[in-house]
Amino acid sequence: MQTHLRGRDLITLQEWTKDEIDTLLDVAFMLKRERALGRAHPILRDKVLAMLFFFASTRTRASFEAGMAQLGGHAQFIESRTTQISHGDTATEIGEIMGRYNDGIAIRQVDWGVGNGYIRDVAAASRVPVLNMQCDIYHPHQALADLMTIIERFGDPRGKSATVSWAYAASYQKPMSVPQSLALLLPRFGMNVRLVHPPEFRLMPEILEQAEDNAKRGHGSFEIMDDFEAGVTDTDVFYAKSWGAMLTTTDEGEGAAIIDKYPDWIADERRMGMAHEDAIYMHPLPADRGVEVADAVIDGPHSVVFDQAENRLHGQKAVMALTMN
Ligand code: CP
């Protein structure tokens, strides 16, 4: 267990050791138990988290805000659109100023080619920890909640297979931060990860290299497939969600046309039936119901989407309690 995490940024779990992530999991499960028992845990009394959003959110905003309140502190909601950020406040100014008002700064900035750099620029200027609430490359708090959920369902994740698959969704070109974060994290915990997608939806090459290296070190495996049904056959975790073809084209129209080539990539009951009998279906939400996933799957007996959403709260409380105390 690592006990010296005070002041650390969490921009990607790839920058945290396995031992440090084990500490996060340990504290997250402890805080979940404490909440179930109705025991208060004001570890961050009088502390304040700035939550800066450049993009919409339901779960991330609500869980960070509830988490800070449950830890005895406060979270302030700041939107780029309704502040002077939209008129020119720079990342450095935000890091300097928000770091002087607050005990932590959490940011969601998912613009392709912009988000991660922005968060790192704020972190470089900030005297307090910076937490990534999702960027164009990573969604670390989602991946942490997902790993918690897998451990709750299966116990030791070593040797379990996880299919992280692209799925069709016409609503908008979603960031690739969730599949990238899962591809990096799950093999570190000994899981056998199959990344499945049509060719145009490849992930960043450096992430794929790191995922392969993580698999070697974690005694898991990592393979890339382009056959949806082969990918889901006999899997333990069926994690199917959409992301954009940003590495093929940055043109919105072309991207939408590429997505429209694959409307059959839906997580439906037939495909869920190809997975192991006790397999779980996962999605970070929001999902495009009826196109990305069938109602019968997301509302069915294999679905753990509400546990995933709940674990956002407990995982993030662990991160905040350990870094902002
Ligand atoms: N999963 C997730 O990040 O949800 P929100 O976009 O609603 O925050």
PDB file of C-alpha atoms in Angstrom, residues 74-298:
ATOM      1  CA  HIS A  74     -17.478  21.522  -1.204  1.00  0.00           C
ATOM      2  CA  ALA A  75     -17.273  21.397  -5.003  1.00  0.00           C
ATOM      3  CA  GLN A  76     -17.752  24.469  -7.153  1.00  0.00           C
ATOM      4  CA  PHE A  77     -19.150  23.984 -10.668  1.00  0.00           C
ATOM      5  CA  ILE A  78     -17.449  26.129 -13.312  1.00  0.00           C
ATOM      6  CA  GLU A  79     -18.392  26.067 -16.984  1.00  0.00           C
ATOM      7  CA  SER A  80     -16.069  27.383 -19.672  1.00  0.00           C
ATOM      8  CA  ARG A  81     -19.032  28.769 -21.612  1.00  0.00           C
ATOM      9  CA  THR A  82     -20.371  30.988 -18.786  1.00  0.00           C
ATOM     10  CA  THR A  83     -17.020  32.264 -17.466  1.00  0.00           C
ATOM     11  CA  GLN A  84     -14.253  34.466 -18.831  1.00  0.00           C
ATOM     12  CA  ILE A  85     -12.528  31.301 -20.050  1.00  0.00           C
ATOM     13  CA  SER A  86     -14.640  31.796 -23.154  1.00  0.00           C
ATOM     14  CA  HIS A  87     -13.104  35.298 -23.439  1.00  0.00           C
ATOM     15  CA  GLY A  88      -9.466  34.341 -23.026  1.00  0.00           C
ATOM     16  CA  ASP A  89      -8.498  33.136 -19.505  1.00  0.00           C
ATOM     17  CA  THR A  90      -5.512  30.906 -20.306  1.00  0.00           C
ATOM     18  CA  ALA A  91      -4.751  27.447 -18.921  1.00  0.00           C
ATOM     19  CA  THR A  92      -1.836  28.889 -16.957  1.00  0.00           C
ATOM     20  CA  GLU A  93      -4.044  31.594 -15.432  1.00  0.00           C
ATOM     21  CA  ILE A  94      -6.654  28.977 -14.507  1.00  0.00           C
ATOM     22  CA  GLY A  95      -4.008  26.779 -12.875  1.00  0.00           C
ATOM     23  CA  GLU A  96      -2.512  29.676 -10.911  1.00  0.00           C
ATOM     24  CA  ILE A  97      -5.794  31.271  -9.830  1.00  0.00           C
ATOM     25  CA  MET A  98      -7.972  28.215  -9.204  1.00  0.00           C
ATOM     26  CA  GLY A  99      -5.034  26.616  -7.390  1.00  0.00           C
ATOM     27  CA  ARG A 100      -5.021  29.550  -4.968  1.00  0.00           C
ATOM     28  CA  TYR A 101      -8.777  29.336  -4.282  1.00  0.00           C
ATOM     29  CA  ASN A 102      -9.115  25.560  -4.111  1.00  0.00           C
ATOM     30  CA  ASP A 103      -7.552  22.355  -2.790  1.00  0.00           C
ATOM     31  CA  GLY A 104      -7.992  20.503  -6.082  1.00  0.00           C
ATOM     32  CA  ILE A 105      -8.925  21.259  -9.686  1.00  0.00           C
ATOM     33  CA  ALA A 106     -10.908  18.743 -11.747  1.00  0.00           C
ATOM     34  CA  ILE A 107     -11.287  19.314 -15.499  1.00  0.00           C
ATOM     35  CA  ARG A 108     -13.292  17.843 -18.384  1.00  0.00           C
ATOM     36  CA  GLN A 109     -11.956  18.972 -21.764  1.00  0.00           C
ATOM     37  CA  VAL A 110     -12.541  16.359 -24.496  1.00  0.00           C
ATOM     38  CA  ASP A 111     -11.740  18.356 -27.657  1.00  0.00           C
ATOM     39  CA  TRP A 112      -9.634  16.160 -29.939  1.00  0.00           C
ATOM     40  CA  GLY A 113      -5.985  17.252 -29.905  1.00  0.00           C
ATOM     41  CA  VAL A 114      -6.659  19.854 -27.205  1.00  0.00           C
ATOM     42  CA  GLY A 115      -8.052  18.333 -23.998  1.00  0.00           C
ATOM     43  CA  ASN A 116      -5.068  16.485 -22.541  1.00  0.00           C
ATOM     44  CA  GLY A 117      -2.672  19.327 -23.353  1.00  0.00           C
ATOM     45  CA  TYR A 118      -4.992  21.825 -21.673  1.00  0.00           C
ATOM     46  CA  ILE A 119      -5.223  19.735 -18.490  1.00  0.00           C
ATOM     47  CA  ARG A 120      -1.441  19.315 -18.386  1.00  0.00           C
ATOM     48  CA  ASP A 121      -0.943  23.068 -18.862  1.00  0.00           C
ATOM     49  CA  VAL A 122      -3.286  23.780 -15.928  1.00  0.00           C
ATOM     50  CA  ALA A 123      -1.463  21.167 -13.828  1.00  0.00           C
ATOM     51  CA  ALA A 124       1.913  22.740 -14.599  1.00  0.00           C
ATOM     52  CA  ALA A 125       0.680  26.073 -13.175  1.00  0.00           C
ATOM     53  CA  SER A 126      -1.315  24.684 -10.250  1.00  0.00           C
ATOM     54  CA  ARG A 127      -0.146  24.304  -6.665  1.00  0.00           C
ATOM     55  CA  VAL A 128      -2.915  21.754  -5.963  1.00  0.00           C
ATOM     56  CA  PRO A 129      -3.721  18.344  -7.505  1.00  0.00           C
ATOM     57  CA  VAL A 130      -5.351  18.312 -10.947  1.00  0.00           C
ATOM     58  CA  LEU A 131      -7.813  15.496 -11.675  1.00  0.00           C
ATOM     59  CA  ASN A 132      -8.812  14.502 -15.203  1.00  0.00           C
ATOM     60  CA  MET A 133     -12.610  14.238 -15.468  1.00  0.00           C
ATOM     61  CA  GLN A 134     -12.130  13.065 -19.104  1.00  0.00           C
ATOM     62  CA  CYS A 135      -9.983  14.373 -21.903  1.00  0.00           C
ATOM     63  CA  ASP A 136      -9.503  13.375 -25.527  1.00  0.00           C
ATOM     64  CA  ILE A 137      -7.072  10.596 -24.526  1.00  0.00           C
ATOM     65  CA  TYR A 138      -7.998   9.321 -21.050  1.00  0.00           C
ATOM     66  CA  HIS A 139     -10.975   8.867 -18.720  1.00  0.00           C
ATOM     67  CA  PRO A 140      -9.134   7.554 -15.634  1.00  0.00           C
ATOM     68  CA  HIS A 141     -11.971   7.837 -13.111  1.00  0.00           C
ATOM     69  CA  GLN A 142     -14.281   5.841 -15.406  1.00  0.00           C
ATOM     70  CA  ALA A 143     -11.654   3.114 -15.803  1.00  0.00           C
ATOM     71  CA  LEU A 144     -11.134   2.987 -12.030  1.00  0.00           C
ATOM     72  CA  ALA A 145     -14.896   2.577 -11.445  1.00  0.00           C
ATOM     73  CA  ASP A 146     -15.018  -0.100 -14.150  1.00  0.00           C
ATOM     74  CA  LEU A 147     -12.180  -2.068 -12.561  1.00  0.00           C
ATOM     75  CA  MET A 148     -13.958  -1.851  -9.188  1.00  0.00           C
ATOM     76  CA  THR A 149     -17.111  -3.221 -10.802  1.00  0.00           C
ATOM     77  CA  ILE A 150     -15.248  -6.119 -12.425  1.00  0.00           C
ATOM     78  CA  ILE A 151     -13.602  -6.994  -9.088  1.00  0.00           C
ATOM     79  CA  GLU A 152     -16.983  -6.876  -7.324  1.00  0.00           C
ATOM     80  CA  ARG A 153     -18.466  -9.289  -9.869  1.00  0.00           C
ATOM     81  CA  PHE A 154     -15.571 -11.719 -10.345  1.00  0.00           C
ATOM     82  CA  GLY A 155     -13.186 -11.231  -7.425  1.00  0.00           C
ATOM     83  CA  ASP A 156      -9.625 -11.571  -8.690  1.00  0.00           C
ATOM     84  CA  PRO A 157      -9.641 -10.208 -12.286  1.00  0.00           C
ATOM     85  CA  ARG A 158      -6.523 -12.184 -13.306  1.00  0.00           C
ATOM     86  CA  GLY A 159      -7.250 -14.539 -16.203  1.00  0.00           C
ATOM     87  CA  LYS A 160     -10.671 -13.062 -16.942  1.00  0.00           C
ATOM     88  CA  SER A 161     -11.315 -11.886 -20.498  1.00  0.00           C
ATOM     89  CA  ALA A 162     -12.594  -8.415 -21.329  1.00  0.00           C
ATOM     90  CA  THR A 163     -13.915  -7.484 -24.772  1.00  0.00           C
ATOM     91  CA  VAL A 164     -13.613  -3.729 -25.293  1.00  0.00           C
ATOM     92  CA  SER A 165     -15.526  -3.217 -28.499  1.00  0.00           C
ATOM     93  CA  TRP A 166     -16.582  -0.378 -30.734  1.00  0.00           C
ATOM     94  CA  ALA A 167     -20.372  -0.126 -31.218  1.00  0.00           C
ATOM     95  CA  TYR A 168     -22.521   1.924 -33.544  1.00  0.00           C
ATOM     96  CA  ALA A 169     -23.990   5.240 -32.341  1.00  0.00           C
ATOM     97  CA  ALA A 170     -25.104   8.069 -34.571  1.00  0.00           C
ATOM     98  CA  SER A 171     -25.484  10.824 -31.940  1.00  0.00           C
ATOM     99  CA  TYR A 172     -21.956  12.292 -32.096  1.00  0.00           C
ATOM    100  CA  GLN A 173     -18.292  11.250 -32.467  1.00  0.00           C
ATOM    101  CA  LYS A 174     -17.545  10.187 -28.924  1.00  0.00           C
ATOM    102  CA  PRO A 175     -14.026  10.464 -27.461  1.00  0.00           C
ATOM    103  CA  MET A 176     -11.763   7.397 -27.525  1.00  0.00           C
ATOM    104  CA  SER A 177     -10.748   8.040 -23.916  1.00  0.00           C
ATOM    105  CA  VAL A 178     -12.759   5.155 -22.420  1.00  0.00           C
ATOM    106  CA  PRO A 179     -11.456   2.322 -24.638  1.00  0.00           C
ATOM    107  CA  GLN A 180      -7.909   3.711 -24.365  1.00  0.00           C
ATOM    108  CA  SER A 181      -8.074   3.849 -20.565  1.00  0.00           C
ATOM    109  CA  LEU A 182      -9.453   0.296 -20.369  1.00  0.00           C
ATOM    110  CA  ALA A 183      -6.871  -1.033 -22.844  1.00  0.00           C
ATOM    111  CA  LEU A 184      -4.165   0.401 -20.611  1.00  0.00           C
ATOM    112  CA  LEU A 185      -5.549  -0.522 -17.192  1.00  0.00           C
ATOM    113  CA  LEU A 186      -7.132  -3.975 -17.442  1.00  0.00           C
ATOM    114  CA  PRO A 187      -4.026  -5.884 -18.675  1.00  0.00           C
ATOM    115  CA  ARG A 188      -2.087  -4.472 -15.694  1.00  0.00           C
ATOM    116  CA  PHE A 189      -4.463  -6.466 -13.512  1.00  0.00           C
ATOM    117  CA  GLY A 190      -3.830  -9.694 -15.460  1.00  0.00           C
ATOM    118  CA  MET A 191      -6.898  -9.530 -17.684  1.00  0.00           C
ATOM    119  CA  ASN A 192      -6.960 -10.812 -21.268  1.00  0.00           C
ATOM    120  CA  VAL A 193      -8.174  -7.822 -23.260  1.00  0.00           C
ATOM    121  CA  ARG A 194      -9.593  -8.048 -26.775  1.00  0.00           C
ATOM    122  CA  LEU A 195      -9.905  -4.646 -28.434  1.00  0.00           C
ATOM    123  CA  VAL A 196     -12.459  -5.036 -31.238  1.00  0.00           C
ATOM    124  CA  HIS A 197     -13.294  -2.417 -33.867  1.00  0.00           C
ATOM    125  CA  PRO A 198     -13.732  -1.803 -37.588  1.00  0.00           C
ATOM    126  CA  PRO A 199     -10.414  -0.692 -39.146  1.00  0.00           C
ATOM    127  CA  GLU A 200     -11.239   3.037 -39.209  1.00  0.00           C
ATOM    128  CA  PHE A 201     -11.669   3.188 -35.423  1.00  0.00           C
ATOM    129  CA  ARG A 202      -8.101   2.384 -34.407  1.00  0.00           C
ATOM    130  CA  LEU A 203      -6.747   3.861 -31.183  1.00  0.00           C
ATOM    131  CA  MET A 204      -3.574   5.930 -30.727  1.00  0.00           C
ATOM    132  CA  PRO A 205      -0.436   3.879 -31.594  1.00  0.00           C
ATOM    133  CA  GLU A 206       1.417   4.899 -28.419  1.00  0.00           C
ATOM    134  CA  ILE A 207      -1.530   3.739 -26.295  1.00  0.00           C
ATOM    135  CA  LEU A 208      -1.561   0.373 -28.079  1.00  0.00           C
ATOM    136  CA  GLU A 209       2.185  -0.061 -27.474  1.00  0.00           C
ATOM    137  CA  GLN A 210       1.743   0.753 -23.800  1.00  0.00           C
ATOM    138  CA  ALA A 211      -1.214  -1.653 -23.557  1.00  0.00           C
ATOM    139  CA  GLU A 212       0.927  -4.473 -24.992  1.00  0.00           C
ATOM    140  CA  ASP A 213       3.727  -3.659 -22.566  1.00  0.00           C
ATOM    141  CA  ASN A 214       1.256  -3.500 -19.659  1.00  0.00           C
ATOM    142  CA  ALA A 215      -0.054  -6.945 -20.638  1.00  0.00           C
ATOM    143  CA  LYS A 216       3.459  -8.425 -20.555  1.00  0.00           C
ATOM    144  CA  ARG A 217       4.222  -6.897 -17.175  1.00  0.00           C
ATOM    145  CA  GLY A 218       0.785  -7.728 -15.743  1.00  0.00           C
ATOM    146  CA  HIS A 219       0.735 -11.317 -17.057  1.00  0.00           C
ATOM    147  CA  GLY A 220      -2.424 -10.524 -19.017  1.00  0.00           C
ATOM    148  CA  SER A 221      -2.819 -10.302 -22.783  1.00  0.00           C
ATOM    149  CA  PHE A 222      -3.846  -7.711 -25.331  1.00  0.00           C
ATOM    150  CA  GLU A 223      -5.036  -8.416 -28.863  1.00  0.00           C
ATOM    151  CA  ILE A 224      -6.752  -6.348 -31.555  1.00  0.00           C
ATOM    152  CA  MET A 225      -9.600  -7.883 -33.580  1.00  0.00           C
ATOM    153  CA  ASP A 226     -12.006  -6.621 -36.250  1.00  0.00           C
ATOM    154  CA  ASP A 227     -14.686  -9.323 -35.988  1.00  0.00           C
ATOM    155  CA  PHE A 228     -17.371  -8.218 -33.497  1.00  0.00           C
ATOM    156  CA  GLU A 229     -18.805 -11.684 -32.911  1.00  0.00           C
ATOM    157  CA  ALA A 230     -15.464 -13.477 -32.615  1.00  0.00           C
ATOM    158  CA  GLY A 231     -14.508 -10.765 -30.123  1.00  0.00           C
ATOM    159  CA  VAL A 232     -17.480 -11.374 -27.838  1.00  0.00           C
ATOM    160  CA  THR A 233     -17.415 -15.191 -27.990  1.00  0.00           C
ATOM    161  CA  ASP A 234     -16.699 -16.727 -24.569  1.00  0.00           C
ATOM    162  CA  THR A 235     -15.796 -13.404 -22.975  1.00  0.00           C
ATOM    163  CA  ASP A 236     -16.362 -12.538 -19.309  1.00  0.00           C
ATOM    164  CA  VAL A 237     -16.759  -8.774 -19.801  1.00  0.00           C
ATOM    165  CA  PHE A 238     -18.629  -7.412 -22.827  1.00  0.00           C
ATOM    166  CA  TYR A 239     -17.864  -3.667 -22.878  1.00  0.00           C
ATOM    167  CA  ALA A 240     -19.293  -2.258 -26.126  1.00  0.00           C
ATOM    168  CA  LYS A 241     -19.425   1.461 -26.783  1.00  0.00           C
ATOM    169  CA  SER A 242     -19.017   3.903 -29.620  1.00  0.00           C
ATOM    170  CA  TRP A 243     -16.091   6.203 -30.336  1.00  0.00           C
ATOM    171  CA  GLY A 244     -15.133   8.413 -33.241  1.00  0.00           C
ATOM    172  CA  ALA A 245     -12.828   7.717 -36.209  1.00  0.00           C
ATOM    173  CA  MET A 246     -10.601  10.654 -35.275  1.00  0.00           C
ATOM    174  CA  LEU A 247      -7.387   8.901 -36.335  1.00  0.00           C
ATOM    175  CA  THR A 248      -8.860   8.282 -39.796  1.00  0.00           C
ATOM    176  CA  THR A 249     -10.416  11.708 -40.332  1.00  0.00           C
ATOM    177  CA  THR A 250     -11.005  14.853 -38.325  1.00  0.00           C
ATOM    178  CA  ASP A 251     -13.720  15.959 -40.753  1.00  0.00           C
ATOM    179  CA  GLU A 252     -17.089  15.707 -38.953  1.00  0.00           C
ATOM    180  CA  GLY A 253     -19.005  14.757 -42.112  1.00  0.00           C
ATOM    181  CA  GLU A 254     -16.512  12.095 -43.169  1.00  0.00           C
ATOM    182  CA  GLY A 255     -16.434  10.745 -39.621  1.00  0.00           C
ATOM    183  CA  ALA A 256     -20.235  10.442 -39.546  1.00  0.00           C
ATOM    184  CA  ALA A 257     -20.194   8.689 -42.935  1.00  0.00           C
ATOM    185  CA  ILE A 258     -17.638   6.153 -41.660  1.00  0.00           C
ATOM    186  CA  ILE A 259     -19.757   5.464 -38.547  1.00  0.00           C
ATOM    187  CA  ASP A 260     -22.782   4.900 -40.792  1.00  0.00           C
ATOM    188  CA  LYS A 261     -20.986   2.014 -42.519  1.00  0.00           C
ATOM    189  CA  TYR A 262     -21.414  -0.134 -39.389  1.00  0.00           C
ATOM    190  CA  PRO A 263     -25.028   0.084 -38.088  1.00  0.00           C
ATOM    191  CA  ASP A 264     -24.985  -3.659 -37.333  1.00  0.00           C
ATOM    192  CA  TRP A 265     -22.427  -3.212 -34.528  1.00  0.00           C
ATOM    193  CA  ILE A 266     -25.044  -3.285 -31.750  1.00  0.00           C
ATOM    194  CA  ALA A 267     -24.737  -5.145 -28.437  1.00  0.00           C
ATOM    195  CA  ASP A 268     -27.893  -7.222 -28.782  1.00  0.00           C
ATOM    196  CA  GLU A 269     -29.226 -10.309 -27.017  1.00  0.00           C
ATOM    197  CA  ARG A 270     -27.856 -12.728 -29.621  1.00  0.00           C
ATOM    198  CA  ARG A 271     -24.338 -11.380 -29.183  1.00  0.00           C
ATOM    199  CA  MET A 272     -24.676 -11.196 -25.397  1.00  0.00           C
ATOM    200  CA  GLY A 273     -25.564 -14.900 -25.605  1.00  0.00           C
ATOM    201  CA  MET A 274     -22.183 -15.633 -27.235  1.00  0.00           C
ATOM    202  CA  ALA A 275     -20.364 -14.490 -24.102  1.00  0.00           C
ATOM    203  CA  HIS A 276     -19.907 -16.688 -21.013  1.00  0.00           C
ATOM    204  CA  GLU A 277     -23.110 -17.530 -19.160  1.00  0.00           C
ATOM    205  CA  ASP A 278     -22.154 -15.286 -16.217  1.00  0.00           C
ATOM    206  CA  ALA A 279     -20.636 -12.531 -18.380  1.00  0.00           C
ATOM    207  CA  ILE A 280     -21.340  -8.895 -17.584  1.00  0.00           C
ATOM    208  CA  TYR A 281     -22.339  -6.147 -19.998  1.00  0.00           C
ATOM    209  CA  MET A 282     -20.662  -2.780 -19.321  1.00  0.00           C
ATOM    210  CA  HIS A 283     -21.124   0.753 -20.636  1.00  0.00           C
ATOM    211  CA  PRO A 284     -20.022   4.082 -19.087  1.00  0.00           C
ATOM    212  CA  LEU A 285     -23.257   5.827 -20.165  1.00  0.00           C
ATOM    213  CA  PRO A 286     -24.860   7.728 -21.738  1.00  0.00           C
ATOM    214  CA  ALA A 287     -25.695   4.994 -24.292  1.00  0.00           C
ATOM    215  CA  ASP A 288     -27.516   5.366 -27.589  1.00  0.00           C
ATOM    216  CA  ARG A 289     -30.297   2.899 -26.810  1.00  0.00           C
ATOM    217  CA  GLY A 290     -31.582   0.804 -29.697  1.00  0.00           C
ATOM    218  CA  VAL A 291     -28.533   1.464 -31.868  1.00  0.00           C
ATOM    219  CA  GLU A 292     -25.454   1.047 -29.647  1.00  0.00           C
ATOM    220  CA  VAL A 293     -27.095  -1.448 -27.292  1.00  0.00           C
ATOM    221  CA  ALA A 294     -30.478  -3.197 -27.232  1.00  0.00           C
ATOM    222  CA  ASP A 295     -32.774  -2.360 -24.302  1.00  0.00           C
ATOM    223  CA  ALA A 296     -32.927  -6.068 -23.479  1.00  0.00           C
ATOM    224  CA  VAL A 297     -29.159  -6.077 -22.879  1.00  0.00           C
ATOM    225  CA  ILE A 298     -28.661  -2.785 -21.048  1.00  0.00           C
TER     226      ILE A 298
END
